Amino acid sequence: MISYQFPPDFLWGTATSAYQIEGAAKEDGRKPSVWDVFSSKPGRTVNGDTGAIANDHYHRYESDVKWLAELGVKHYRFSISWSRVIPDGRGQVNETGMDFYRGLCDRLLENGITPHATLFHWDSPQALEQRYRSWRSREMAKDFADYCTATVQRLGDRISNWMTLNEIACFTHLGYDVIKTPEMAPGSRVWRKKDVWQTSHHALLAHGLGCQAIRAASPCPCSIALVDNPAITVPLTESPTDIAAAQQAFSTNWVNGGIIFPALTGQYNEVFLQSLGREAPDIRSGDLETIHQPLDALGLNIYTGSHVRASQESPGYEYVDYPKGYPRLHMPWLWVVPESIYWAVRHISDVLKRPELPLLITENGCSAQDELTQQGEILDSDRILYLRQYLQSAHRAVAEGYPLKGYFLWSLMDNFEWSWGCDRRFGILYNDFKTQQRTPKASFRWYAECIRQNRAV
Ligand code: GBH
């Protein structure tokens, strides 16, 4: 019988991000981020929701930490708002903003919860948009590194697990490549693919310079990770030919070849770069060395995957469409593909040839159409079904000896889900956005039991 027992040192956590929960957008010296400006433009988010209040976590963080303690997690991933701590993006540090994170960390540490801080989860200062159009400019990488220095100097006594940028492809490609898709993230419309690739190249540089800045500023040895969401190719069957097809598709997939490859190997994937041709970004000498920093861990945000099988035709593999009626949770893209966790871990280890690199699932979770029963409960058995299967798949990776060290469930509570506003609920705590009352869903109790038993129950 498989008990899905994890090793004793396996990390159990949950994750959130600053703009999605903090609110207090104009308080204590914080200035607007690009998300404040974007979400307040008419028609950009569902119901016109913004993160101005969100979960009001800025004022309620102490009781939110109590929920973490009740859940039993020993690890918590949150993000720091650049525009709260350096409101103009560069220059003057807002110590009152820093105090918020000092207070949060103190409460976490008192409860035996280790903070894992992401330095950038999409909410860059609007001032830098005005100054040089954010990620369009190489200067953004330099300003990001200075922000890292200022933050790590001040918070490095409390935080020793740092994550640089969250999901480079999302805030660059979804923000700037809006020629075909409707605008769903802040950015400025650019007309050439090359310019879009230039934004993600600048973000990679920010990651590299950020790593160097964190190491230099940290008062104690620290762990540094990048958080990425590579496209996960899952072999349709686990035949040797379909596995080889999935591995090949993983390396040449556009997003992987241009982001996780340079970050982990110091080179854009060769086949991919050729396919870009004149759309490739300008890469200055020394850039790839800067981007390719030693990492202590890699964070993977895994929600779904694509099925791939071997094909007789070039290039030797093909993507298999989801058939009609294929299970999905409450997002158009949220196909239920539990094996994606296992293959994510295995592809990084085997295809990218980094078997020694510790891996963390930094996000996994789903939105569901949660409803309160008459007794005021949220019986989200659909979320439990999803999470259990993904955790079992994580367990398989661990059992086969892959270096998967921990799992952060997205998310601690329902929050501001970007262009979907407060309309999509990913939390294991239900949030009533009118009263800010948090109510544990059935999945909260279920996850607490997994943690208590150190296994997928
Ligand atoms: C995460 O990204 C984010 O890190 C987190 O902030 C967010 O709350 C969470 O997901 C839930 O959405 O609309 O067809 O262009 C998840 C990865 C990548 C999934 C972009 C959605 C857009 C698909 N996301 N993808 S589409």
Coordinates of C-alpha atoms and ligand atoms in Angstrom, one line a residue:
M1 CA 0.0 0.0 0.0
I2 CA 1.3 3.5 -0.8
S3 CA 0.9 5.8 2.1
Y4 CA 2.1 8.9 0.3
Q5 CA 4.4 9.7 3.3
F6 CA 6.8 12.6 2.7
P7 CA 10.3 12.7 4.2
P8 CA 10.5 14.3 7.7
D9 CA 12.2 17.5 6.4
F10 CA 9.7 18.1 3.7
L11 CA 8.5 21.8 3.7
W12 CA 4.8 22.4 4.0
G13 CA 3.7 26.0 3.2
T14 CA 1.2 28.3 1.6
A15 CA 1.7 31.3 -0.6
T16 CA 0.3 34.8 -1.3
S17 CA 1.5 38.0 -3.0
A18 CA 1.5 41.6 -1.9
Y19 CA -0.8 43.2 -4.4
Q20 CA -3.3 40.4 -4.2
I21 CA -3.8 40.7 -0.4
E22 CA -2.3 43.8 1.3
G23 CA -4.6 46.6 0.3
A24 CA -3.7 49.9 2.1
A25 CA -2.6 51.1 -1.3
K26 CA -2.2 54.7 -0.3
E27 CA -1.1 54.3 3.3
D28 CA 2.1 55.1 5.1
G29 CA 3.9 56.4 2.1
R30 CA 3.1 53.7 -0.4
K31 CA 2.8 55.1 -3.9
P32 CA 1.0 53.4 -6.9
S33 CA 2.3 50.3 -8.6
V34 CA 1.5 49.6 -12.2
W35 CA -1.3 47.3 -11.0
D36 CA -3.0 50.2 -9.1
V37 CA -3.1 52.2 -12.3
F38 CA -4.0 49.3 -14.6
S39 CA -6.8 47.9 -12.4
S40 CA -8.4 51.3 -11.9
K41 CA -8.8 51.8 -15.7
P42 CA -12.4 51.0 -16.7
G43 CA -12.9 47.5 -18.2
R44 CA -9.6 46.0 -17.3
T45 CA -10.7 43.7 -14.4
V46 CA -13.9 41.8 -13.7
N47 CA -16.4 44.1 -11.9
G48 CA -13.7 46.8 -12.0
D49 CA -12.1 45.3 -8.9
T50 CA -8.7 46.7 -7.8
G51 CA -6.3 45.7 -5.1
A52 CA -6.8 49.0 -3.2
I53 CA -8.3 47.1 -0.3
A54 CA -8.1 43.5 -1.4
N55 CA -7.9 41.4 1.9
D56 CA -6.8 44.4 4.0
H57 CA -4.0 42.1 5.1
Y58 CA -1.9 45.2 5.8
H59 CA -4.1 45.8 8.8
R60 CA -5.0 42.3 9.6
Y61 CA -1.7 40.5 9.2
E62 CA -1.6 39.4 12.9
S63 CA -4.8 37.5 12.6
D64 CA -3.8 36.1 9.3
V65 CA -0.6 34.7 10.9
K66 CA -2.9 33.1 13.5
W67 CA -4.6 31.3 10.6
L68 CA -1.2 30.1 9.3
A69 CA -0.4 28.8 12.8
E70 CA -3.8 27.0 13.0
L71 CA -3.2 25.5 9.6
G72 CA 0.1 24.1 10.9
V73 CA 2.4 25.3 8.1
K74 CA 6.0 26.0 9.1
H75 CA 6.7 27.9 5.9
Y76 CA 5.0 31.0 4.3
R77 CA 5.7 32.5 1.0
F78 CA 4.6 36.2 0.6
S79 CA 5.9 39.0 -1.6
I80 CA 7.3 42.4 -0.8
S81 CA 5.7 45.4 -2.5
W82 CA 8.4 47.4 -4.2
S83 CA 6.3 50.6 -4.2
R84 CA 5.6 50.3 -0.5
V85 CA 9.3 50.2 0.4
I86 CA 10.8 52.4 -2.4
P87 CA 7.7 54.4 -3.5
D88 CA 9.4 56.1 -6.4
G89 CA 11.0 52.9 -7.6
R90 CA 14.5 54.2 -6.9
G91 CA 16.1 56.5 -4.3
Q92 CA 14.4 57.2 -1.0
V93 CA 13.6 54.1 1.2
N94 CA 10.2 54.2 3.0
E95 CA 11.1 52.8 6.5
T96 CA 7.4 52.7 7.5
G97 CA 6.8 50.4 4.6
M98 CA 9.8 48.2 5.7
D99 CA 8.3 48.2 9.2
F100 CA 5.2 46.4 7.9
Y101 CA 7.4 43.5 6.8
R102 CA 9.4 43.6 10.0
G103 CA 6.2 43.2 11.9
L104 CA 4.9 40.4 9.7
C105 CA 8.2 38.5 10.0
D106 CA 8.3 38.9 13.7
R107 CA 4.8 37.4 14.1
L108 CA 5.7 34.5 11.7
L109 CA 8.9 33.8 13.6
E110 CA 7.2 33.9 17.0
N111 CA 4.9 31.2 15.6
G112 CA 7.7 29.0 14.3
I113 CA 6.9 29.9 10.7
T114 CA 9.8 30.5 8.3
P115 CA 9.3 33.5 5.9
H116 CA 10.1 33.0 2.2
A117 CA 10.0 36.4 0.5
T118 CA 9.4 37.0 -3.2
L119 CA 10.9 40.4 -4.1
F120 CA 8.8 40.9 -7.2
H121 CA 5.3 39.5 -7.8
W122 CA 4.3 41.9 -10.7
D123 CA 3.6 45.1 -8.8
S124 CA 6.4 47.4 -10.0
P125 CA 6.3 51.1 -9.1
Q126 CA 4.3 53.3 -11.5
A127 CA 7.1 55.9 -11.3
L128 CA 9.3 53.6 -13.3
E129 CA 6.6 53.2 -15.9
Q130 CA 6.6 57.0 -16.3
R131 CA 10.4 57.3 -16.2
Y132 CA 11.4 54.6 -18.7
R133 CA 8.4 52.3 -19.4
S134 CA 9.3 49.6 -16.8
W135 CA 10.6 46.4 -18.4
R136 CA 11.1 48.0 -21.8
S137 CA 14.3 49.5 -20.3
R138 CA 17.5 47.8 -19.1
E139 CA 17.5 50.4 -16.3
M140 CA 14.8 48.4 -14.7
A141 CA 17.2 45.6 -13.9
K142 CA 19.6 48.0 -12.2
D143 CA 16.8 49.6 -10.1
F144 CA 15.5 46.1 -9.2
A145 CA 18.9 45.2 -7.9
D146 CA 19.1 48.4 -5.8
Y147 CA 15.7 47.6 -4.4
C148 CA 17.0 44.1 -3.5
T149 CA 20.0 45.6 -1.7
A150 CA 17.9 48.1 0.3
T151 CA 15.4 45.4 1.3
V152 CA 17.9 42.7 2.2
Q153 CA 20.0 45.1 4.2
R154 CA 16.9 45.9 6.3
L155 CA 15.0 42.6 6.4
G156 CA 17.9 40.1 6.1
D157 CA 18.1 39.6 9.9
R158 CA 14.6 38.1 9.7
I159 CA 14.4 36.6 6.2
S160 CA 17.0 34.2 4.8
N161 CA 14.9 32.6 2.1
W162 CA 14.7 35.0 -0.9
M163 CA 12.9 34.6 -4.2
T164 CA 13.7 37.1 -6.9
L165 CA 11.0 37.3 -9.6
N166 CA 7.7 35.5 -9.9
E167 CA 6.9 34.1 -13.4
I168 CA 8.9 36.2 -15.8
A169 CA 6.8 35.2 -18.8
C170 CA 3.6 36.4 -17.2
F171 CA 4.5 40.0 -16.4
T172 CA 6.5 40.5 -19.6
H173 CA 4.8 38.5 -22.3
L174 CA 1.2 38.9 -21.0
G175 CA 1.9 42.6 -20.3
Y176 CA 3.5 43.6 -23.6
D177 CA 2.5 41.1 -26.2
V178 CA -1.0 42.4 -26.5
I179 CA -1.2 42.5 -30.3
K180 CA -3.5 39.6 -30.5
T181 CA -4.8 39.2 -26.9
P182 CA -6.9 41.7 -25.0
E183 CA -5.0 43.7 -22.5
M184 CA -4.9 41.7 -19.3
A185 CA -1.9 43.0 -17.5
P186 CA 0.0 46.4 -17.2
G187 CA 2.5 47.1 -19.9
S188 CA 2.7 49.2 -23.0
R189 CA 1.7 47.8 -26.3
V190 CA 4.7 46.9 -28.4
W191 CA 4.5 46.0 -32.0
R192 CA 7.4 43.7 -32.6
K193 CA 7.9 40.3 -31.0
K194 CA 11.6 41.3 -30.6
D195 CA 10.5 44.0 -28.2
V196 CA 8.5 41.6 -26.1
W197 CA 11.5 39.3 -25.9
Q198 CA 13.6 42.3 -24.9
T199 CA 11.3 42.8 -21.8
S200 CA 11.8 39.2 -20.6
H201 CA 15.5 39.5 -21.3
H202 CA 15.6 42.6 -19.0
A203 CA 13.7 40.6 -16.4
L204 CA 16.3 37.8 -16.6
L205 CA 19.0 40.4 -16.1
A206 CA 17.1 41.8 -13.1
H207 CA 17.1 38.3 -11.7
G208 CA 20.8 37.9 -12.2
L209 CA 21.7 41.3 -10.8
G210 CA 19.2 40.7 -8.0
C211 CA 20.9 37.5 -7.0
Q212 CA 24.2 39.3 -6.7
A213 CA 22.7 42.1 -4.7
I214 CA 21.0 39.8 -2.3
R215 CA 24.2 37.8 -1.6
A216 CA 26.2 40.9 -1.1
A217 CA 23.6 42.5 1.3
S218 CA 22.6 39.5 3.3
P219 CA 23.9 39.5 6.9
C220 CA 23.8 35.7 7.0
P221 CA 24.1 32.9 4.5
C222 CA 20.8 32.8 2.6
S223 CA 19.0 30.8 0.1
I224 CA 18.1 32.4 -3.3
A225 CA 15.6 31.0 -5.8
L226 CA 14.0 32.1 -9.0
V227 CA 10.3 31.3 -9.3
D228 CA 9.2 30.2 -12.7
N229 CA 6.2 28.6 -14.4
P230 CA 7.6 26.6 -17.2
A231 CA 5.2 25.0 -19.6
I232 CA 5.0 21.4 -18.5
T233 CA 4.8 18.7 -21.2
V234 CA 3.3 15.5 -19.9
P235 CA 3.7 12.3 -22.0
L236 CA 0.3 11.0 -23.1
T237 CA 1.4 7.5 -22.2
E238 CA 4.6 6.7 -20.3
S239 CA 6.0 4.8 -23.2
P240 CA 9.7 5.5 -23.9
T241 CA 8.8 7.3 -27.2
D242 CA 6.2 9.5 -25.6
I243 CA 8.5 10.4 -22.8
A244 CA 11.2 11.3 -25.2
A245 CA 8.6 13.4 -27.1
A246 CA 7.6 15.2 -23.9
Q247 CA 11.3 15.9 -23.1
Q248 CA 12.0 17.3 -26.5
A249 CA 8.8 19.5 -26.5
F250 CA 9.8 20.8 -23.0
S251 CA 13.1 22.1 -24.3
T252 CA 11.8 23.7 -27.4
N253 CA 8.6 25.2 -26.0
W254 CA 8.8 29.0 -26.5
V255 CA 8.4 30.0 -22.9
N256 CA 10.9 27.5 -21.6
G257 CA 13.6 27.9 -24.2
G258 CA 13.6 31.7 -23.6
I259 CA 13.4 31.8 -19.8
I260 CA 14.2 28.8 -17.7
F261 CA 16.9 27.7 -20.1
P262 CA 19.0 30.9 -19.9
A263 CA 18.4 31.1 -16.1
L264 CA 19.6 27.6 -15.4
T265 CA 22.1 27.0 -18.2
G266 CA 23.3 30.4 -19.2
Q267 CA 22.1 29.9 -22.8
Y268 CA 18.8 30.4 -24.6
N269 CA 17.8 27.1 -26.0
E270 CA 19.5 26.8 -29.4
V271 CA 16.6 25.3 -31.4
F272 CA 14.3 27.9 -29.8
L273 CA 16.7 30.8 -30.5
Q274 CA 16.9 29.8 -34.2
S275 CA 13.1 29.6 -34.4
L276 CA 13.0 33.2 -33.1
G277 CA 15.3 34.4 -35.8
R278 CA 15.0 38.2 -36.1
E279 CA 12.6 38.3 -33.2
A280 CA 15.3 37.3 -30.7
P281 CA 16.2 40.0 -28.1
D282 CA 19.5 41.9 -28.2
I283 CA 21.9 40.1 -25.9
R284 CA 24.9 42.1 -24.9
S285 CA 28.2 40.5 -24.0
G286 CA 28.2 39.4 -20.4
D287 CA 24.4 39.3 -20.1
L288 CA 24.2 35.5 -20.1
E289 CA 26.8 35.2 -17.4
T290 CA 24.9 37.8 -15.3
I291 CA 21.6 35.9 -15.8
H292 CA 23.2 32.5 -15.0
Q293 CA 23.7 32.9 -11.2
P294 CA 24.2 30.1 -8.8
L295 CA 20.9 29.2 -7.2
D296 CA 20.1 27.5 -4.0
A297 CA 16.7 26.4 -5.2
L298 CA 14.2 26.8 -8.0
G299 CA 10.6 27.5 -7.3
L300 CA 8.0 26.0 -9.7
N301 CA 4.4 27.3 -9.9
I302 CA 2.5 24.4 -11.3
Y303 CA -1.2 24.4 -12.1
T304 CA -1.7 22.5 -15.3
G305 CA 0.2 20.8 -18.2
S306 CA -0.1 19.8 -21.8
H307 CA -0.1 16.3 -23.2
V308 CA 2.4 15.4 -25.8
R309 CA 3.1 12.2 -27.8
A310 CA 5.6 11.0 -30.3
S311 CA 4.9 11.7 -33.9
Q312 CA 6.3 10.4 -37.2
E313 CA 6.4 13.9 -38.6
S314 CA 9.0 16.6 -37.8
P315 CA 9.8 17.7 -35.2
G316 CA 9.0 14.2 -33.8
Y317 CA 6.4 15.2 -31.2
E318 CA 2.9 16.7 -31.2
Y319 CA 0.7 18.4 -28.6
V320 CA -2.6 16.6 -27.9
D321 CA -5.6 18.8 -27.5
Y322 CA -7.8 18.5 -24.4
P323 CA -10.9 16.5 -25.5
K324 CA -14.3 18.0 -25.1
G325 CA -15.4 17.6 -21.5
Y326 CA -11.9 17.2 -20.1
P327 CA -12.0 18.2 -16.4
R328 CA -11.2 21.8 -15.6
L329 CA -11.5 23.9 -12.5
H330 CA -12.7 27.5 -12.3
M331 CA -10.4 29.2 -14.9
P332 CA -10.4 28.8 -18.6
W333 CA -6.8 27.4 -18.5
L334 CA -7.1 25.3 -15.4
W335 CA -7.1 21.8 -16.9
V336 CA -6.6 19.2 -14.3
V337 CA -3.3 17.5 -15.1
P338 CA -1.9 16.2 -11.8
E339 CA 1.1 14.5 -13.4
S340 CA 2.3 18.0 -14.3
I341 CA 4.0 18.3 -10.9
Y342 CA 5.9 15.1 -11.3
W343 CA 7.0 16.0 -14.9
A344 CA 7.9 19.5 -13.9
V345 CA 10.4 18.2 -11.4
R346 CA 11.7 15.5 -13.6
H347 CA 12.2 17.7 -16.6
I348 CA 14.2 20.2 -14.6
S349 CA 16.4 17.5 -13.2
D350 CA 16.7 15.4 -16.4
V351 CA 16.2 17.6 -19.4
L352 CA 17.9 20.7 -18.0
K353 CA 20.5 18.4 -16.4
R354 CA 20.3 19.9 -12.9
P355 CA 19.7 16.8 -10.7
E356 CA 21.4 18.5 -7.8
L357 CA 19.2 21.6 -7.8
P358 CA 16.7 21.6 -4.9
L359 CA 13.2 22.3 -6.2
L360 CA 10.1 23.7 -4.4
I361 CA 6.6 23.8 -5.7
T362 CA 6.1 27.5 -4.9
E363 CA 2.5 27.5 -6.0
N364 CA -0.1 24.9 -6.7
G365 CA -3.8 25.2 -6.2
C366 CA -7.1 26.0 -7.9
S367 CA -10.1 28.2 -8.0
A368 CA -13.5 26.6 -7.4
Q369 CA -17.0 27.9 -7.3
D370 CA -17.2 28.0 -3.6
E371 CA -20.5 28.6 -1.9
L372 CA -21.5 28.9 1.7
T373 CA -23.9 26.3 2.9
Q374 CA -26.8 27.3 5.2
Q375 CA -24.5 26.4 8.1
G376 CA -21.9 28.7 6.8
E377 CA -19.5 26.0 5.6
I378 CA -17.6 25.8 2.4
L379 CA -17.5 22.1 1.3
D380 CA -15.0 22.4 -1.5
S381 CA -14.5 18.7 -2.3
D382 CA -13.6 19.7 -5.8
R383 CA -10.5 21.6 -4.5
I384 CA -9.6 18.7 -2.3
L385 CA -9.8 16.3 -5.2
Y386 CA -7.5 18.6 -7.2
L387 CA -5.0 19.1 -4.4
R388 CA -4.8 15.5 -3.3
Q389 CA -4.0 14.3 -6.8
Y390 CA -1.3 16.9 -7.3
L391 CA 0.2 16.1 -3.9
Q392 CA 0.3 12.4 -4.8
S393 CA 2.1 13.4 -8.0
A394 CA 4.6 15.4 -5.9
H395 CA 5.1 12.4 -3.7
R396 CA 5.9 10.3 -6.7
A397 CA 8.7 12.7 -7.6
V398 CA 10.1 12.5 -4.1
A399 CA 9.7 8.7 -3.9
E400 CA 11.8 8.4 -7.2
G401 CA 14.5 10.4 -5.6
Y402 CA 14.1 13.7 -7.4
P403 CA 15.1 16.7 -5.3
L404 CA 11.7 18.1 -4.5
K405 CA 12.0 19.7 -1.1
G406 CA 8.7 21.4 -0.4
Y407 CA 5.2 22.5 -1.4
F408 CA 3.4 25.9 -1.0
L409 CA -0.3 25.8 -1.6
W410 CA -1.8 28.7 -3.5
S411 CA -3.4 30.3 -1.7
L412 CA -3.8 30.9 2.0
M413 CA -7.0 32.9 1.2
D414 CA -9.2 34.1 -1.6
N415 CA -7.7 37.3 -2.9
F416 CA -7.5 39.8 -5.8
E417 CA -7.0 37.4 -8.7
W418 CA -5.5 40.0 -11.1
S419 CA -7.7 40.7 -14.2
W420 CA -10.3 38.4 -12.7
G421 CA -10.7 40.7 -9.7
C422 CA -12.2 39.1 -6.7
D423 CA -14.4 36.9 -8.9
R424 CA -12.1 33.8 -8.7
R425 CA -11.4 32.1 -5.4
F426 CA -8.1 30.2 -5.0
G427 CA -8.0 30.3 -1.2
I428 CA -8.3 27.5 1.4
L429 CA -9.7 30.3 3.7
Y430 CA -12.9 31.8 2.3
N431 CA -12.8 35.6 2.3
D432 CA -15.9 37.7 2.5
F433 CA -14.7 40.9 0.8
K434 CA -17.3 43.0 2.5
T435 CA -16.6 42.1 6.1
Q436 CA -13.1 40.7 5.6
Q437 CA -14.1 37.7 7.6
R438 CA -12.0 34.6 6.8
T439 CA -13.7 31.2 7.1
P440 CA -11.8 27.9 6.7
K441 CA -13.0 25.8 3.8
A442 CA -13.1 22.0 4.0
S443 CA -9.8 22.1 2.1
F444 CA -8.2 24.0 4.9
R445 CA -9.0 21.2 7.3
W446 CA -7.9 18.6 4.8
Y447 CA -4.5 20.4 4.2
A448 CA -4.0 20.8 8.0
E449 CA -4.4 17.0 8.2
C450 CA -1.8 16.4 5.4
I451 CA 0.6 18.6 7.3
R452 CA -0.1 16.9 10.6
Q453 CA 0.4 13.4 9.1
N454 CA 3.2 14.5 6.7
R455 CA 1.5 12.8 3.8
A456 CA -1.2 13.3 1.2
V457 CA -4.3 12.2 3.0
Ligands
GBH1 C1 -0.1 32.3 -10.7 O1 0.2 32.3 -12.1 C2 0.3 33.6 -10.1 O2 1.6 33.6 -9.6 C3 -0.6 34.0 -9.0 O3 -0.4 35.4 -8.6 C4 -2.1 33.8 -9.3 O4 -3.0 34.2 -8.4 C5 -2.2 32.3 -9.6 O5 -1.4 31.9 -10.6 C6 -3.6 31.9 -10.0 O6 -4.0 32.4 -11.3 O7 -5.2 33.6 -19.8 O8 -4.8 31.9 -21.4 O9 -3.3 33.7 -21.3 C7 -0.3 31.1 -12.7 C8 0.2 30.9 -14.1 C9 0.2 31.8 -16.2 C10 -1.8 30.8 -15.4 C11 -0.6 32.6 -17.2 C12 -2.6 31.6 -16.4 C13 -2.6 32.7 -18.5 C14 -3.3 31.9 -19.5 N1 -0.6 31.6 -15.0 N2 -1.8 31.9 -17.6 S1 -4.2 32.8 -20.6

